[in-house]
Short mmCIF file of C-alpha atoms in Angstrom, two decimals:
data_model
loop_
_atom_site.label_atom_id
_atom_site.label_comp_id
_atom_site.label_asym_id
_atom_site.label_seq_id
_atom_site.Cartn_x
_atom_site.Cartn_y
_atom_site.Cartn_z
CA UNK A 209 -29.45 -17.26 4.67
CA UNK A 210 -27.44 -18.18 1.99
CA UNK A 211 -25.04 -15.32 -0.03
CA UNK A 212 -22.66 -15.34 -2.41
CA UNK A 213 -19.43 -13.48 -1.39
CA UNK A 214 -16.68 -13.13 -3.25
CA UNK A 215 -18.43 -15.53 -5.79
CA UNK A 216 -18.50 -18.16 -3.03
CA UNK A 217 -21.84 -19.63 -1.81
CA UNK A 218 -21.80 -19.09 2.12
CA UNK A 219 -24.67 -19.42 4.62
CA UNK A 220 -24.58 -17.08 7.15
CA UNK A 221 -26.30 -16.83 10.02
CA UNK A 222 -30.02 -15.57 10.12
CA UNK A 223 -28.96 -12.53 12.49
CA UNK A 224 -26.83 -11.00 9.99
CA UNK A 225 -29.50 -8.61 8.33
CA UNK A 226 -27.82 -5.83 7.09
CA UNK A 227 -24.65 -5.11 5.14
CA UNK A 228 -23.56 -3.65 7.98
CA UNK A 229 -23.91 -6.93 9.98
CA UNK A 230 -22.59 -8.78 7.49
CA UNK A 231 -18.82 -6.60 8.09
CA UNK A 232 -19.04 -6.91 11.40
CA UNK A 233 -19.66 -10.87 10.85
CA UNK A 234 -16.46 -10.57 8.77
CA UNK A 235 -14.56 -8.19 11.24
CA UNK A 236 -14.49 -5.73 8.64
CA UNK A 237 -16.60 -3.27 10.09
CA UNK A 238 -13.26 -1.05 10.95
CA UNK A 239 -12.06 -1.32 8.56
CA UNK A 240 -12.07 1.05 4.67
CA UNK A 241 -14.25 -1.40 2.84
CA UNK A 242 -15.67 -1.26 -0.55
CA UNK A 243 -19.07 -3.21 -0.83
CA UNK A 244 -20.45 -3.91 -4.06
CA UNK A 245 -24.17 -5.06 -3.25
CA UNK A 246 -25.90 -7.38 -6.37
CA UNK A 247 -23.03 -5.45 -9.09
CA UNK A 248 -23.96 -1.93 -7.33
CA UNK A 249 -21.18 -0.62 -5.23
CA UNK A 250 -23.11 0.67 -1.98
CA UNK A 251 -22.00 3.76 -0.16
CA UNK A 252 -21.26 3.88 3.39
CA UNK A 253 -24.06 5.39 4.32
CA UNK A 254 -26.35 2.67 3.33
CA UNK A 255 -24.10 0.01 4.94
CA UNK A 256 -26.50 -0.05 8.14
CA UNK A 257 -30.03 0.11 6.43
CA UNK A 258 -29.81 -2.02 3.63
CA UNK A 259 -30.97 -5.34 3.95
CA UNK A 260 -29.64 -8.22 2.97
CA UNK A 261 -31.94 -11.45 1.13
CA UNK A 262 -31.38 -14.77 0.32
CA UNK A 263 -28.85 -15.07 -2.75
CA UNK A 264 -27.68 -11.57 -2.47
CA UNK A 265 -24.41 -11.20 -4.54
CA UNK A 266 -21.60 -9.61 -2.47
CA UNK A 267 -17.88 -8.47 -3.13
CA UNK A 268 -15.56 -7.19 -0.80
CA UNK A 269 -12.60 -5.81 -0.89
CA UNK A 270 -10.68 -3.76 2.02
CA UNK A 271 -7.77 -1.94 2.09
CA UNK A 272 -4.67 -2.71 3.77
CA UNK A 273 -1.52 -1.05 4.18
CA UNK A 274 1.30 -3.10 4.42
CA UNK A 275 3.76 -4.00 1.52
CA UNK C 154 15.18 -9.37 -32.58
CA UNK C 155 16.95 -8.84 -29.09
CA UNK C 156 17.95 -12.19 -27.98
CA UNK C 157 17.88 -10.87 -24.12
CA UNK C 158 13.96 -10.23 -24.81
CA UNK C 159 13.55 -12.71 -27.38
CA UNK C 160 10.86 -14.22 -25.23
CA UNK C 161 8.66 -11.18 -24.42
CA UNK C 162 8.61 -10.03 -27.81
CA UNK C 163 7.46 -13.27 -29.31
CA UNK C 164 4.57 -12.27 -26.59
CA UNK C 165 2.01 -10.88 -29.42
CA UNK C 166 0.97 -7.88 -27.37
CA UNK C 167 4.49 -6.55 -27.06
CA UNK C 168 6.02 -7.36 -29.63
CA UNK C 169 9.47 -5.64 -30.85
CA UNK C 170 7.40 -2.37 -31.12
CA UNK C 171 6.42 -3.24 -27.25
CA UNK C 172 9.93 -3.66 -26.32
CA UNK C 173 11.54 -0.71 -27.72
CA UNK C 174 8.72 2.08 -25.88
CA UNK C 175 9.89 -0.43 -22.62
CA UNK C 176 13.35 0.74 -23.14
CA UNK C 177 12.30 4.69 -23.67
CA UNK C 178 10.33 4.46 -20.01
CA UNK C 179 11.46 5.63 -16.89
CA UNK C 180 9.93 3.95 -13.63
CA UNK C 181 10.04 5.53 -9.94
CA UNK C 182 9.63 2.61 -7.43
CA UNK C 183 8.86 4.25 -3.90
CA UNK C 184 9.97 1.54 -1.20
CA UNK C 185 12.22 -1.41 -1.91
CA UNK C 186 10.73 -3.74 0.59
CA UNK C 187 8.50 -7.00 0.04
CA UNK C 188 6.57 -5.12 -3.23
CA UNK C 189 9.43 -2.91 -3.82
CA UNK C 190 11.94 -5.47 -4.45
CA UNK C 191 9.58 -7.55 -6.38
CA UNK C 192 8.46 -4.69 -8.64
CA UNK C 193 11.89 -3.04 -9.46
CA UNK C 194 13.21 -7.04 -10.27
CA UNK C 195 10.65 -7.34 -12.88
CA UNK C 196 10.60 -4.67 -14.34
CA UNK C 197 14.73 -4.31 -14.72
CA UNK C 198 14.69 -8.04 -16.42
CA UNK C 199 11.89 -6.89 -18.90
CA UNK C 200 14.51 -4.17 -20.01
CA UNK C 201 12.58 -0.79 -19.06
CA UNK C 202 15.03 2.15 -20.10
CA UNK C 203 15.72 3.49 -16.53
CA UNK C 204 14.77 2.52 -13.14
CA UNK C 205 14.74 4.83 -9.69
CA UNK C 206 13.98 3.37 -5.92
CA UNK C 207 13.63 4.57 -3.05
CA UNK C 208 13.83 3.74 0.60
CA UNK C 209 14.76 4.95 4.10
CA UNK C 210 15.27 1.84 5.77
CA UNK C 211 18.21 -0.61 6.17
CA UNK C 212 18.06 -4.92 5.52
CA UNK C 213 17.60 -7.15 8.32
CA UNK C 214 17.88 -10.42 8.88
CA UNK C 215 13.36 -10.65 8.97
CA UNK C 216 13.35 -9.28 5.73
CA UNK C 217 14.78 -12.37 3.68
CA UNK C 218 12.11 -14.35 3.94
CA UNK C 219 10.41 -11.92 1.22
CA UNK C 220 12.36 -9.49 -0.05
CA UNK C 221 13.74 -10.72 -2.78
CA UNK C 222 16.83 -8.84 -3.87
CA UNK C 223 18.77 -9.16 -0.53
CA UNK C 224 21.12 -11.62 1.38
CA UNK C 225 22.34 -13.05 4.49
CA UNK C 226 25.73 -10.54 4.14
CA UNK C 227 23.07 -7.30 3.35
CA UNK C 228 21.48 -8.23 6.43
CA UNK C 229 24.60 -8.86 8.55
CA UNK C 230 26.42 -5.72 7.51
CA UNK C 231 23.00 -3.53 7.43
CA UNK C 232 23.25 -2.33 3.89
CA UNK C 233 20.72 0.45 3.02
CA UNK C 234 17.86 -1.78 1.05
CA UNK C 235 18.02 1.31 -1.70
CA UNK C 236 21.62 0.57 -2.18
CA UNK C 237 21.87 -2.99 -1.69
CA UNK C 238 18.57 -3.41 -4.10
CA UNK C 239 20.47 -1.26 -6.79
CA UNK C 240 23.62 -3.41 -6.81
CA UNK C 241 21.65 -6.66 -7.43
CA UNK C 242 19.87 -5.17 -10.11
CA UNK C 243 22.66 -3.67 -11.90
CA UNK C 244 24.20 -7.36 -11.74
CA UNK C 245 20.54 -8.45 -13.14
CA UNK C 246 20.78 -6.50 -16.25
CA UNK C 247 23.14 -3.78 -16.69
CA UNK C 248 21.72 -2.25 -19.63
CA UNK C 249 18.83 -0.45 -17.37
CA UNK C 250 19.70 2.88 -15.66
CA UNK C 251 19.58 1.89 -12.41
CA UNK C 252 18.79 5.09 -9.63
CA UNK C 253 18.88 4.25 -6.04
CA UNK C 254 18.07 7.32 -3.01
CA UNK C 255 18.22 6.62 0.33
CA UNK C 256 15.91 9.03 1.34
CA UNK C 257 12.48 9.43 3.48
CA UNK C 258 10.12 10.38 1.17
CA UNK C 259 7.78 13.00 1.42
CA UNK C 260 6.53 16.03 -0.15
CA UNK C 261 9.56 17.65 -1.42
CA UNK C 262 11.35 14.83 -2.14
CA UNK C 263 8.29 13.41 -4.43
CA UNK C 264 7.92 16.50 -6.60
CA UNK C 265 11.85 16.24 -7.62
CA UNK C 266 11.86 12.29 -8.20
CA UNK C 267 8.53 12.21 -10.37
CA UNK C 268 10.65 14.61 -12.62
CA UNK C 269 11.05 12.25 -16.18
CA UNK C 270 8.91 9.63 -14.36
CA UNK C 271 6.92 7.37 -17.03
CA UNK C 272 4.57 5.45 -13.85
CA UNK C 273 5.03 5.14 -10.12
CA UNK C 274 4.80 1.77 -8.71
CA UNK C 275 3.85 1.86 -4.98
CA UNK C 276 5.56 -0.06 -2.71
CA UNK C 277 5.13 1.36 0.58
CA UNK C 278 3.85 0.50 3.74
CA UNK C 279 1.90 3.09 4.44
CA UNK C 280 -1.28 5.23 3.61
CA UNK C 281 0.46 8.66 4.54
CA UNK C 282 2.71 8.68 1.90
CA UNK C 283 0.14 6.93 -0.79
CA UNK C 284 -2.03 10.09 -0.05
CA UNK C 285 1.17 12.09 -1.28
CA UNK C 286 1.61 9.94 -4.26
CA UNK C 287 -1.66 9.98 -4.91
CA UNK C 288 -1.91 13.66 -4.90
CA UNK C 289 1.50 13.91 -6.91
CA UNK C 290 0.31 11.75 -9.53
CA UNK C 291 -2.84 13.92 -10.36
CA UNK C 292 -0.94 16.88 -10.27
CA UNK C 293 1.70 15.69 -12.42
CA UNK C 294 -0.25 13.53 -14.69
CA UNK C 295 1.35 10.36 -13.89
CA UNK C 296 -0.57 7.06 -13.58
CA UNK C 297 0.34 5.22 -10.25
CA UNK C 298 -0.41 1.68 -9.25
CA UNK C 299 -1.23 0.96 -5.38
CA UNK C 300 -0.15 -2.33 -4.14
CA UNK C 301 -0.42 -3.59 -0.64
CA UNK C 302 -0.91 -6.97 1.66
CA UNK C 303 -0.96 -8.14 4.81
CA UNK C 304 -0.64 -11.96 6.00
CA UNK C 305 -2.24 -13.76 2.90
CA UNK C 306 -4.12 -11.03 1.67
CA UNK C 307 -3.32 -8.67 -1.10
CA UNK C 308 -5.05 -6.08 -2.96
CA UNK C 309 -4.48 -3.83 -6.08
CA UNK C 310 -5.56 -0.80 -8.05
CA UNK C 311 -4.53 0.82 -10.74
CA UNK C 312 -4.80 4.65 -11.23
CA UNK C 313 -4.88 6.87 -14.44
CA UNK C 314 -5.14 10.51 -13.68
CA UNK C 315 -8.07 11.66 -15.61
CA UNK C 316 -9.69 8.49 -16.23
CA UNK C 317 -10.04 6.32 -13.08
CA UNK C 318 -11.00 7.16 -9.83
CA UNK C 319 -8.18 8.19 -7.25
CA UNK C 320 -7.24 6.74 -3.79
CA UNK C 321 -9.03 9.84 -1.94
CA UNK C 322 -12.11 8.96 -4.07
CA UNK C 323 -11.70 5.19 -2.61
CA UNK C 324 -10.83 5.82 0.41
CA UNK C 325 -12.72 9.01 1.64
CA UNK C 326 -10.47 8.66 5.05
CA UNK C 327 -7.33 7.09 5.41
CA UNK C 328 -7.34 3.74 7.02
CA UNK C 329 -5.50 3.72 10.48
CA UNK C 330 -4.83 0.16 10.50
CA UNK C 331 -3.43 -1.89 13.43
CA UNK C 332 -2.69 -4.48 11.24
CA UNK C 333 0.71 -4.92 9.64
CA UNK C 334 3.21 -7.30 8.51
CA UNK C 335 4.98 -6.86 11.69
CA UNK C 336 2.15 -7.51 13.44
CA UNK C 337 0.44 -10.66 11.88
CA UNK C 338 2.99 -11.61 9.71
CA UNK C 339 3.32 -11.80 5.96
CA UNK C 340 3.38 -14.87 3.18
CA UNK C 341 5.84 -14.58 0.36
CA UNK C 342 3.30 -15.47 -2.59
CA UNK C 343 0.95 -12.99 -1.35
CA UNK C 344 3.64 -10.41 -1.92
CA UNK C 345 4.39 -11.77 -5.43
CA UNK C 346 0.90 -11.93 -5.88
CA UNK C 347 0.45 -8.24 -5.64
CA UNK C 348 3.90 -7.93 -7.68
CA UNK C 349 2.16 -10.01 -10.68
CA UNK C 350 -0.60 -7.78 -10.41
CA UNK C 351 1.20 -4.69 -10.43
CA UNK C 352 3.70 -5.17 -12.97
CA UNK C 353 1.47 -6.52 -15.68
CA UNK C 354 -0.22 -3.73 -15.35
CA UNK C 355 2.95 -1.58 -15.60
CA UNK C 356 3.92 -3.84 -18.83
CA UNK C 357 0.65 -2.37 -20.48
CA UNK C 358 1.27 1.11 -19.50
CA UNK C 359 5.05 0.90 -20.44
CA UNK C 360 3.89 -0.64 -23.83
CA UNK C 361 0.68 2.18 -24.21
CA UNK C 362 -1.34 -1.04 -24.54
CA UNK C 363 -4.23 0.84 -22.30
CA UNK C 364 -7.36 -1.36 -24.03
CA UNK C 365 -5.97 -4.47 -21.89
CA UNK C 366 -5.55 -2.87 -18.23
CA UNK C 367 -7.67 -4.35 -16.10
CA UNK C 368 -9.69 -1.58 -14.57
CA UNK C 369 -10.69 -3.25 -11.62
CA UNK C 370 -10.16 -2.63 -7.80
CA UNK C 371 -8.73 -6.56 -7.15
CA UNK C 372 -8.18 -8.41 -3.47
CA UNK C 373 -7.16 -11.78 -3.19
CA UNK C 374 -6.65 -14.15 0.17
CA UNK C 375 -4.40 -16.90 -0.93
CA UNK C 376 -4.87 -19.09 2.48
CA UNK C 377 -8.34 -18.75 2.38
CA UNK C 378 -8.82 -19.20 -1.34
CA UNK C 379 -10.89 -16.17 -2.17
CA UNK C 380 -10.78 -13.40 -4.68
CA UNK C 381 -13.24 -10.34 -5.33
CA UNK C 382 -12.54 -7.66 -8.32
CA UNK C 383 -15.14 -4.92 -8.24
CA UNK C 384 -15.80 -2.17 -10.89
CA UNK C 385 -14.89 1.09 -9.34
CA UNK C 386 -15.40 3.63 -11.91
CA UNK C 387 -18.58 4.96 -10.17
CA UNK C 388 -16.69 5.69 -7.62
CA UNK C 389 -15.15 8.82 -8.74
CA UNK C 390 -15.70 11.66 -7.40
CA UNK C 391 -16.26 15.50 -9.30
CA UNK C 392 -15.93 16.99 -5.43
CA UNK C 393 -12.60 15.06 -4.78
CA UNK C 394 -10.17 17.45 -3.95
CA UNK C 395 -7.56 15.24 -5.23
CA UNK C 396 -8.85 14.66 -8.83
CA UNK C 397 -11.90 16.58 -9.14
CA UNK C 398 -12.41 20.04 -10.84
CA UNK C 399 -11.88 22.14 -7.57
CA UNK C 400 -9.09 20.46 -6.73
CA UNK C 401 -6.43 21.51 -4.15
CA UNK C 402 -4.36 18.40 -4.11
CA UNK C 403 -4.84 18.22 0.15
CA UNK C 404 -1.73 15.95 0.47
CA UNK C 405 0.82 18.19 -0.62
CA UNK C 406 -0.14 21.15 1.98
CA UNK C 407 1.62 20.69 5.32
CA UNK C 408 -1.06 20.67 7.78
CA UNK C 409 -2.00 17.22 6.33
CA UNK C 410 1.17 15.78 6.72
CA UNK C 411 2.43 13.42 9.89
CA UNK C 412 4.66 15.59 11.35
CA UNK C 413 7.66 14.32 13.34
CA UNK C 414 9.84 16.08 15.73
CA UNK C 415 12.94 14.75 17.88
CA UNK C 416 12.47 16.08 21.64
CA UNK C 417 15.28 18.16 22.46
CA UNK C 418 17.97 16.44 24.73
CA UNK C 419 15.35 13.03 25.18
CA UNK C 420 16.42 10.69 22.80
CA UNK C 421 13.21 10.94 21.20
CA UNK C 422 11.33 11.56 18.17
CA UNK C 423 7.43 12.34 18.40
CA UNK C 424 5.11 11.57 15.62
CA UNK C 425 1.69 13.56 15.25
CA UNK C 426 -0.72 12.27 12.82
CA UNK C 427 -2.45 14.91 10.29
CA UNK C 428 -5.62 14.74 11.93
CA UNK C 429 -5.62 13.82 15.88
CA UNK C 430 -8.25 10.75 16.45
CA UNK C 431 -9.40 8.43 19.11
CA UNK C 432 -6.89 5.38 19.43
CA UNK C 433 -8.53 2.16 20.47
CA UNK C 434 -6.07 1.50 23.05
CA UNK C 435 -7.14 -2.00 24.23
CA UNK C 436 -7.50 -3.51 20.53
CA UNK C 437 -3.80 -2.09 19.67
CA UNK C 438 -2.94 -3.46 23.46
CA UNK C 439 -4.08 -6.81 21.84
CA UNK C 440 -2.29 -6.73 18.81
CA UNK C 441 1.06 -5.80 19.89
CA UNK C 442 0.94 -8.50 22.78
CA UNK C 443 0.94 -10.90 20.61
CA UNK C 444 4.54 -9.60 19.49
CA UNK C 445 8.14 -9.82 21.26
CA UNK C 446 7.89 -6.34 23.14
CA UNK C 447 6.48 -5.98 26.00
CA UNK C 448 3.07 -3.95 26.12
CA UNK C 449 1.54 -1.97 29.20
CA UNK C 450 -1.76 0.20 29.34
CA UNK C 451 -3.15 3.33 31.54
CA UNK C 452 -6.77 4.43 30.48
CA UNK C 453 -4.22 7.42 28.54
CA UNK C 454 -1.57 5.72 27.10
CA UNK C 455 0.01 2.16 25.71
CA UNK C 456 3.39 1.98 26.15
CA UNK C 457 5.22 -0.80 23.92
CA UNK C 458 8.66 -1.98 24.88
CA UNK C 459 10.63 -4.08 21.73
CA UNK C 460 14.82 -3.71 21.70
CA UNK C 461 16.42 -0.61 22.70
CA UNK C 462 13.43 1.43 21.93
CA UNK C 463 10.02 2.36 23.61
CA UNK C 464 7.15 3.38 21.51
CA UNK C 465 4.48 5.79 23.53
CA UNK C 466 0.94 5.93 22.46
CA UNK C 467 -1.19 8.64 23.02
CA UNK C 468 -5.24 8.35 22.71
CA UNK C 469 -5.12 11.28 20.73
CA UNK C 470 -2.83 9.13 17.44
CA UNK C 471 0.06 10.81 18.91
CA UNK C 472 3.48 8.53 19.16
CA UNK C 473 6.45 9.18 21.26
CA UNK C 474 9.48 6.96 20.07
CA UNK C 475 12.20 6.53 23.01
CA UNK C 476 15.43 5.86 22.02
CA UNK C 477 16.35 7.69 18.74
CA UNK C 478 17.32 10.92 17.51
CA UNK C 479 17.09 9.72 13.96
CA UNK C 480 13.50 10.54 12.40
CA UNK C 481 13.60 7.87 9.68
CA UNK C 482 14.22 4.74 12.01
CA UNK C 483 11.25 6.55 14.17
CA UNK C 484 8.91 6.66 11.51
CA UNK C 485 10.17 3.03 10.40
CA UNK C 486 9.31 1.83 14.15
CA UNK C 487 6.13 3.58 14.03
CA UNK C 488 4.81 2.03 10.43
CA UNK C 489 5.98 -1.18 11.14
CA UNK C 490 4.19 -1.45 14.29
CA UNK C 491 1.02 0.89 13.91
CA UNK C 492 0.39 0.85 10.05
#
């Protein structure tokens, strides 16, 4: 399946159906992340049933302490 | 015109006007670390009116590499950062009121230094004492501006009391991280990165020039050559009991606070977290192994070994730190190491 993340075309594996996959593709899935879903930011109680299709249009963004 | 600032006021959207509301502002930089030190810099050469920093923490030889108002002899002759950052910038430009505390913030402290305070720049290392900021700046009115990064990665939001949504809104929990910079490291330009980020947006505040903020939550990986900016504003929350209309500003009251406590007659401080949790042991086991110390695990507690001190960790969040009686360098050891 191909995505855009970040505005960068990826193709990610086929098992990665939901958004919730998709963090735990990215190692995110522990972390706070905010997940906006085709320009609609997605609460995280959605993360595991929403679906993900071909050309979906993802951002990202975690948070992270450090400074 | 000013032939110091010659340059920024030929900059159209400052201006002369511009320049003269920069030198009426007053600034409270919390930290002078990585961000800290790159913040306070900027915003001293662009000639706000007064400048205060903060930090509890002394420089070290691992702190060159990024922090950008310090040298060799700081590190050598461990110079508290808020002093040693103040006596660079007064050489910088003199003409700026230049405040330095060495001081672990908290509570208390916050609601005296936000006293004349213009915008807060954050430049901790930690989400304990954002949540206090954050909490402080809606109660006070004060627009803040969260900076943080880790490794290459940086990310940035500014926040107008009132307008924008807050951190609690963002976050809904606070992170515990196992990632820090003492962990997997830190880049220099991610750090400016954030700084470039952070101060512009200062700039427009300082300037009331609120039309061109950016109103975006922004992250950036500079290694991996990504960036994502997302529009937050839906985010906000009426029911957020830091900046909705029942608030009760949850930060400020003790019982949400990490609470320390040095262990009578056992060299020892103790740290609890506000809200007692289940600690992955065996991912933090895996982190800090990959550091100097020396780690061991029981199916109750990690123990990590680094220097003269021992830091104790308890499933529960809880964090014994052997050797020390001095509860800033414990809560140093413990952010640097567990986030």
């Amino acid at each position: 399946m191909e995505l855009v993340i970040n505005g960068d075309r990826l193709e990610i594996p086929n098992k990665v159906e939901t958004i919730y996959n998709l963090l735990q593709h990215f190692e995110l899935e522990q972390k706070v992340v905010i997940v906006e879903w085709n320009d609609m930011i997605l609460e995280k109680e959605l993360h595991q049933e929403t679906q993900l299709c071909d050309g979906d249009k993802i951002e990202l963004v975690h948070f992270v302490g450090g400074g | 015109m000013n032939e110091r600032y010659s340059r920024q006021e030929l900059f159209a959207p400052i201006g002369s006007q511009g320049q003269s509301k920069l030198t009426k502002k007053h600034v409270l930089v919390i930290g002078a670390g990585a961000l800290g030190t790159g913040s306070a810099e900027v915003l001293v050469r662009a000639g706000i009116g007064k400048l205060t920093i903060v930090d509890r923490d002394y420089v070290e030889l691992s702190n060159l590499q990024r922090q950008q108002l310090y040298t060799e002899k700081d590190a050598m002759q461990r110079i508290p950062k808020a002093i040693a950052a103040k006596e660079r910038l007064t050489l910088i430009n003199s003409e700026v009121e230049v405040v330095s505390h060495v001081m672990d913030v908290s509570v208390e402290e916050l609601e005296q230094l936000v006293k004349d305070v213009d915008l807060i720049m954050d430049a901790t290392d930690n989400f304990d004492i954002r949540m206090i900021i954050n909490d402080i700046s809606q109660k006070v009115q004060i627009p803040w501006i969260y900076g943080a990064c880790v490794g290459s990665y940086g990310i940035t939001y500014t926040i107008l009391p009132g307008q924008t949504p807050c951190l609690n809104c963002l976050l809904e929990t606070v992170p515990m991280g196992g990632i820090t910079c003492d962990t997997v490291g830190i880049i220099s330009p991610a750090v400016q990165m954030v700084v470039s980020y952070q101060t512009s947006e200062a700039l427009k505040i300082l300037v009331e020039d609120y039309q061109s903020l950016r109103k975006k939550l922004v992250s950036f990986d500079l290694w991996k050559n990504q960036h994502a900016a997302i529009n937050v504003d839906k985010v906000k929350n009426e029911e957020c009991l830091s900046c909705g209309e029942k608030r009760t500003y949850p930060y400020l009251t003790f019982s949400n606070q990490t609470k320390t406590a040095v262990l009578c007659g056992r060299d020892t401080v103790q740290i609890r977290p506000p809200k007692l949790a289940d600690r992955n042991l065996e991912s933090l086991a895996k982190i800090l192994s990959q550091q100097e110390g020396k780690v061991s695990l029981n199916p109750y507690l990690l123990s990590f070994s680094v220097g003269h001190h021992r830091l104790v960790i308890f499933k529960d969040g809880r964090v014994l730190i052997h050797g020390t009686k001095d509860i800033a360098e414990a809560k140093t050891l413990y952010h640097r190491y567990l986030g």
